[in-house]
PDB file of C-alpha atoms and ligand atoms in Angstrom:
ATOM      1  CA  MET A   1      38.465 -41.959 -25.797  1.00  0.00           C
ATOM      2  CA  SER A   2      39.665 -45.027 -27.690  1.00  0.00           C
ATOM      3  CA  VAL A   3      39.820 -43.467 -31.154  1.00  0.00           C
ATOM      4  CA  ARG A   4      40.685 -40.035 -32.505  1.00  0.00           C
ATOM      5  CA  ILE A   5      40.118 -38.638 -35.978  1.00  0.00           C
ATOM      6  CA  GLY A   6      42.199 -36.094 -37.890  1.00  0.00           C
ATOM      7  CA  GLN A   7      42.237 -34.413 -41.275  1.00  0.00           C
ATOM      8  CA  GLY A   8      44.768 -32.332 -43.144  1.00  0.00           C
ATOM      9  CA  CYS A   9      45.325 -30.617 -46.453  1.00  0.00           C
ATOM     10  CA  ASP A  10      48.299 -29.138 -48.265  1.00  0.00           C
ATOM     11  CA  VAL A  11      49.125 -27.259 -51.455  1.00  0.00           C
ATOM     12  CA  HIS A  12      52.387 -26.554 -53.251  1.00  0.00           C
ATOM     13  CA  ALA A  13      52.903 -24.431 -56.346  1.00  0.00           C
ATOM     14  CA  PHE A  14      54.730 -25.891 -59.307  1.00  0.00           C
ATOM     15  CA  GLY A  15      58.045 -24.300 -60.270  1.00  0.00           C
ATOM     16  CA  GLU A  16      61.183 -25.176 -62.118  1.00  0.00           C
ATOM     17  CA  GLY A  17      62.292 -28.755 -61.838  1.00  0.00           C
ATOM     18  CA  ASP A  18      62.254 -32.233 -63.286  1.00  0.00           C
ATOM     19  CA  HIS A  19      60.382 -34.244 -60.644  1.00  0.00           C
ATOM     20  CA  VAL A  20      57.894 -34.063 -57.809  1.00  0.00           C
ATOM     21  CA  MET A  21      57.840 -36.034 -54.557  1.00  0.00           C
ATOM     22  CA  VAL A  22      54.385 -37.380 -53.745  1.00  0.00           C
ATOM     23  CA  GLY A  23      53.650 -39.907 -51.031  1.00  0.00           C
ATOM     24  CA  GLY A  24      57.367 -40.520 -50.606  1.00  0.00           C
ATOM     25  CA  VAL A  25      57.739 -41.458 -54.273  1.00  0.00           C
ATOM     26  CA  ARG A  26      59.855 -39.529 -56.789  1.00  0.00           C
ATOM     27  CA  ILE A  27      57.874 -38.962 -59.991  1.00  0.00           C
ATOM     28  CA  ALA A  28      59.562 -37.592 -63.086  1.00  0.00           C
ATOM     29  CA  HIS A  29      57.741 -34.471 -64.305  1.00  0.00           C
ATOM     30  CA  ASP A  30      58.426 -31.364 -66.392  1.00  0.00           C
ATOM     31  CA  ARG A  31      57.929 -29.197 -63.281  1.00  0.00           C
ATOM     32  CA  GLY A  32      59.082 -29.299 -59.672  1.00  0.00           C
ATOM     33  CA  VAL A  33      57.404 -27.777 -56.610  1.00  0.00           C
ATOM     34  CA  LEU A  34      58.292 -24.634 -54.692  1.00  0.00           C
ATOM     35  CA  ALA A  35      58.836 -25.670 -51.076  1.00  0.00           C
ATOM     36  CA  HIS A  36      61.112 -25.390 -48.073  1.00  0.00           C
ATOM     37  CA  SER A  37      61.180 -29.178 -47.728  1.00  0.00           C
ATOM     38  CA  ASP A  38      60.810 -31.636 -50.609  1.00  0.00           C
ATOM     39  CA  GLY A  39      57.241 -30.329 -51.011  1.00  0.00           C
ATOM     40  CA  ASP A  40      55.462 -33.666 -50.691  1.00  0.00           C
ATOM     41  CA  VAL A  41      51.821 -32.579 -50.437  1.00  0.00           C
ATOM     42  CA  ALA A  42      50.531 -36.073 -49.667  1.00  0.00           C
ATOM     43  CA  LEU A  43      52.847 -36.597 -46.707  1.00  0.00           C
ATOM     44  CA  HIS A  44      52.336 -33.039 -45.450  1.00  0.00           C
ATOM     45  CA  ALA A  45      48.549 -33.471 -45.491  1.00  0.00           C
ATOM     46  CA  LEU A  46      48.929 -36.782 -43.671  1.00  0.00           C
ATOM     47  CA  CYS A  47      51.268 -35.290 -41.051  1.00  0.00           C
ATOM     48  CA  ASP A  48      48.697 -32.557 -40.412  1.00  0.00           C
ATOM     49  CA  ALA A  49      45.918 -35.141 -40.091  1.00  0.00           C
ATOM     50  CA  MET A  50      47.964 -37.105 -37.544  1.00  0.00           C
ATOM     51  CA  LEU A  51      48.888 -33.996 -35.551  1.00  0.00           C
ATOM     52  CA  GLY A  52      45.303 -32.756 -35.750  1.00  0.00           C
ATOM     53  CA  ALA A  53      43.925 -35.996 -34.361  1.00  0.00           C
ATOM     54  CA  LEU A  54      45.718 -35.275 -31.090  1.00  0.00           C
ATOM     55  CA  ALA A  55      45.313 -31.473 -31.306  1.00  0.00           C
ATOM     56  CA  LEU A  56      49.113 -31.112 -31.424  1.00  0.00           C
ATOM     57  CA  GLY A  57      49.085 -28.086 -33.724  1.00  0.00           C
ATOM     58  CA  ASP A  58      50.135 -28.209 -37.347  1.00  0.00           C
ATOM     59  CA  ILE A  59      53.128 -29.092 -39.457  1.00  0.00           C
ATOM     60  CA  GLY A  60      54.257 -25.444 -39.497  1.00  0.00           C
ATOM     61  CA  VAL A  61      54.570 -25.492 -35.696  1.00  0.00           C
ATOM     62  CA  HIS A  62      56.608 -28.704 -35.606  1.00  0.00           C
ATOM     63  CA  PHE A  63      58.714 -28.055 -38.725  1.00  0.00           C
ATOM     64  CA  PRO A  64      58.917 -24.262 -39.133  1.00  0.00           C
ATOM     65  CA  PRO A  65      60.177 -22.978 -42.517  1.00  0.00           C
ATOM     66  CA  SER A  66      62.484 -20.685 -40.526  1.00  0.00           C
ATOM     67  CA  ASP A  67      64.352 -23.735 -39.216  1.00  0.00           C
ATOM     68  CA  ASP A  68      67.173 -24.737 -41.556  1.00  0.00           C
ATOM     69  CA  ARG A  69      66.995 -28.304 -40.218  1.00  0.00           C
ATOM     70  CA  TRP A  70      63.976 -28.846 -42.482  1.00  0.00           C
ATOM     71  CA  LYS A  71      65.395 -27.144 -45.599  1.00  0.00           C
ATOM     72  CA  GLY A  72      65.065 -29.656 -48.423  1.00  0.00           C
ATOM     73  CA  ALA A  73      63.946 -32.232 -45.876  1.00  0.00           C
ATOM     74  CA  ASP A  74      62.742 -35.652 -46.937  1.00  0.00           C
ATOM     75  CA  SER A  75      59.101 -35.530 -45.866  1.00  0.00           C
ATOM     76  CA  ARG A  76      59.293 -39.182 -44.837  1.00  0.00           C
ATOM     77  CA  VAL A  77      61.493 -37.974 -41.975  1.00  0.00           C
ATOM     78  CA  LEU A  78      58.706 -35.572 -40.960  1.00  0.00           C
ATOM     79  CA  LEU A  79      56.121 -38.365 -41.189  1.00  0.00           C
ATOM     80  CA  ARG A  80      58.172 -40.673 -39.015  1.00  0.00           C
ATOM     81  CA  HIS A  81      58.696 -37.838 -36.523  1.00  0.00           C
ATOM     82  CA  CYS A  82      54.927 -37.270 -36.321  1.00  0.00           C
ATOM     83  CA  ASN A  83      54.415 -41.006 -35.845  1.00  0.00           C
ATOM     84  CA  GLN A  84      56.840 -40.925 -32.926  1.00  0.00           C
ATOM     85  CA  LEU A  85      54.887 -38.058 -31.358  1.00  0.00           C
ATOM     86  CA  LEU A  86      51.753 -40.217 -31.497  1.00  0.00           C
ATOM     87  CA  ALA A  87      53.551 -43.292 -30.194  1.00  0.00           C
ATOM     88  CA  ALA A  88      54.949 -41.335 -27.246  1.00  0.00           C
ATOM     89  CA  ARG A  89      51.355 -40.501 -26.290  1.00  0.00           C
ATOM     90  CA  GLY A  90      50.120 -44.083 -26.657  1.00  0.00           C
ATOM     91  CA  TRP A  91      48.534 -43.856 -30.112  1.00  0.00           C
ATOM     92  CA  ARG A  92      49.104 -45.294 -33.557  1.00  0.00           C
ATOM     93  CA  VAL A  93      47.435 -44.751 -36.916  1.00  0.00           C
ATOM     94  CA  GLY A  94      44.630 -47.289 -37.407  1.00  0.00           C
ATOM     95  CA  ASN A  95      44.099 -46.319 -41.018  1.00  0.00           C
ATOM     96  CA  ALA A  96      44.801 -43.374 -43.274  1.00  0.00           C
ATOM     97  CA  ASP A  97      43.244 -42.162 -46.507  1.00  0.00           C
ATOM     98  CA  VAL A  98      44.994 -39.650 -48.767  1.00  0.00           C
ATOM     99  CA  THR A  99      43.662 -37.959 -51.910  1.00  0.00           C
ATOM    100  CA  VAL A 100      46.034 -36.175 -54.288  1.00  0.00           C
ATOM    101  CA  VAL A 101      44.571 -33.541 -56.634  1.00  0.00           C
ATOM    102  CA  CYS A 102      46.392 -32.633 -59.859  1.00  0.00           C
ATOM    103  CA  GLU A 103      46.057 -32.879 -63.616  1.00  0.00           C
ATOM    104  CA  ARG A 104      49.622 -34.082 -64.054  1.00  0.00           C
ATOM    105  CA  PRO A 105      51.696 -36.024 -63.274  1.00  0.00           C
ATOM    106  CA  LYS A 106      49.459 -39.074 -63.190  1.00  0.00           C
ATOM    107  CA  ILE A 107      49.369 -40.352 -59.620  1.00  0.00           C
ATOM    108  CA  GLY A 108      47.498 -43.627 -60.087  1.00  0.00           C
ATOM    109  CA  PRO A 109      50.444 -45.662 -61.417  1.00  0.00           C
ATOM    110  CA  HIS A 110      52.434 -44.716 -58.286  1.00  0.00           C
ATOM    111  CA  ALA A 111      49.689 -45.147 -55.682  1.00  0.00           C
ATOM    112  CA  GLY A 112      50.824 -48.642 -54.707  1.00  0.00           C
ATOM    113  CA  ALA A 113      54.389 -47.483 -54.062  1.00  0.00           C
ATOM    114  CA  MET A 114      53.072 -44.529 -52.037  1.00  0.00           C
ATOM    115  CA  ARG A 115      50.939 -46.817 -49.887  1.00  0.00           C
ATOM    116  CA  ALA A 116      53.969 -49.015 -49.235  1.00  0.00           C
ATOM    117  CA  CYS A 117      56.129 -45.998 -48.258  1.00  0.00           C
ATOM    118  CA  ILE A 118      53.519 -44.616 -45.883  1.00  0.00           C
ATOM    119  CA  ALA A 119      52.720 -47.988 -44.323  1.00  0.00           C
ATOM    120  CA  ASP A 120      56.431 -48.598 -43.774  1.00  0.00           C
ATOM    121  CA  ASP A 121      56.951 -45.213 -42.106  1.00  0.00           C
ATOM    122  CA  LEU A 122      53.906 -45.655 -39.866  1.00  0.00           C
ATOM    123  CA  GLY A 123      54.657 -49.287 -39.053  1.00  0.00           C
ATOM    124  CA  ILE A 124      51.210 -50.420 -40.190  1.00  0.00           C
ATOM    125  CA  ALA A 125      49.870 -52.757 -42.876  1.00  0.00           C
ATOM    126  CA  VAL A 126      49.616 -51.496 -46.439  1.00  0.00           C
ATOM    127  CA  GLU A 127      45.938 -52.497 -46.353  1.00  0.00           C
ATOM    128  CA  ASP A 128      45.455 -49.752 -43.767  1.00  0.00           C
ATOM    129  CA  VAL A 129      46.765 -47.026 -46.085  1.00  0.00           C
ATOM    130  CA  SER A 130      44.787 -45.673 -49.019  1.00  0.00           C
ATOM    131  CA  VAL A 131      46.135 -43.307 -51.683  1.00  0.00           C
ATOM    132  CA  LYS A 132      43.667 -41.998 -54.217  1.00  0.00           C
ATOM    133  CA  ALA A 133      43.999 -39.474 -57.019  1.00  0.00           C
ATOM    134  CA  THR A 134      41.679 -37.107 -58.780  1.00  0.00           C
ATOM    135  CA  THR A 135      41.845 -34.146 -61.108  1.00  0.00           C
ATOM    136  CA  SER A 136      39.809 -30.982 -60.639  1.00  0.00           C
ATOM    137  CA  GLU A 137      38.400 -31.227 -64.157  1.00  0.00           C
ATOM    138  CA  LYS A 138      40.757 -28.484 -65.349  1.00  0.00           C
ATOM    139  CA  LEU A 139      39.161 -26.020 -62.895  1.00  0.00           C
ATOM    140  CA  GLY A 140      41.040 -23.834 -60.421  1.00  0.00           C
ATOM    141  CA  PHE A 141      44.777 -23.764 -59.691  1.00  0.00           C
ATOM    142  CA  THR A 142      45.171 -27.524 -59.919  1.00  0.00           C
ATOM    143  CA  GLY A 143      43.212 -27.558 -63.160  1.00  0.00           C
ATOM    144  CA  ARG A 144      45.484 -24.855 -64.621  1.00  0.00           C
ATOM    145  CA  GLU A 145      48.472 -26.947 -63.490  1.00  0.00           C
ATOM    146  CA  GLU A 146      49.736 -24.143 -61.275  1.00  0.00           C
ATOM    147  CA  GLY A 147      50.095 -26.481 -58.324  1.00  0.00           C
ATOM    148  CA  ILE A 148      49.309 -29.762 -56.629  1.00  0.00           C
ATOM    149  CA  ALA A 149      47.074 -30.373 -53.609  1.00  0.00           C
ATOM    150  CA  ALA A 150      46.334 -33.205 -51.203  1.00  0.00           C
ATOM    151  CA  GLN A 151      43.850 -34.041 -48.480  1.00  0.00           C
ATOM    152  CA  ALA A 152      44.245 -36.687 -45.814  1.00  0.00           C
ATOM    153  CA  ALA A 153      42.196 -38.266 -43.058  1.00  0.00           C
ATOM    154  CA  CYS A 154      43.320 -40.701 -40.413  1.00  0.00           C
ATOM    155  CA  LEU A 155      41.964 -42.591 -37.472  1.00  0.00           C
ATOM    156  CA  LEU A 156      44.156 -43.078 -34.421  1.00  0.00           C
ATOM    157  CA  VAL A 157      43.740 -46.042 -32.111  1.00  0.00           C
ATOM    158  CA  ARG A 158      45.243 -46.755 -28.707  1.00  0.00           C
ATOM    159  CA  VAL A 159      48.422 -48.795 -28.835  1.00  0.00           C
TER     160      VAL A 159
HETATM  161 MG1  LIG B   1      53.537 -28.573 -47.580  1.00  0.00          MG
END
């Protein structure tokens, strides 16, 4: 096979705090997220998509919450680690597409910075990374602002 496809999703609940990390970007907010790592749903969904493309398990297998190494971890470290796993097997991300779901904070103004972060970590062009945002029209847990969610898809190509 010359291409592989993967998808991932992630959710974190809001809690006390003054910022959220999304797509590697720190966004000031009146809540934080409850998480073992920095709780970056966009990067976690993307990591799962990359791992899934090669059937390498999920983010919980590679970065278990029981492992103190990942306590408060910068999710960009996890993303780069996943990228190395792909590279070691002869693959790289051809393109990736991430959708963040929340009412607040507004993601759109930060999407460009997120694309740059992700492209940098994956060693690919920013044109090959998409970050989109949507609300859930005030429905469900994201609509009630109880948490933030993300979905990601990626295509892997042979190096
Ligand atoms: Mg997560």
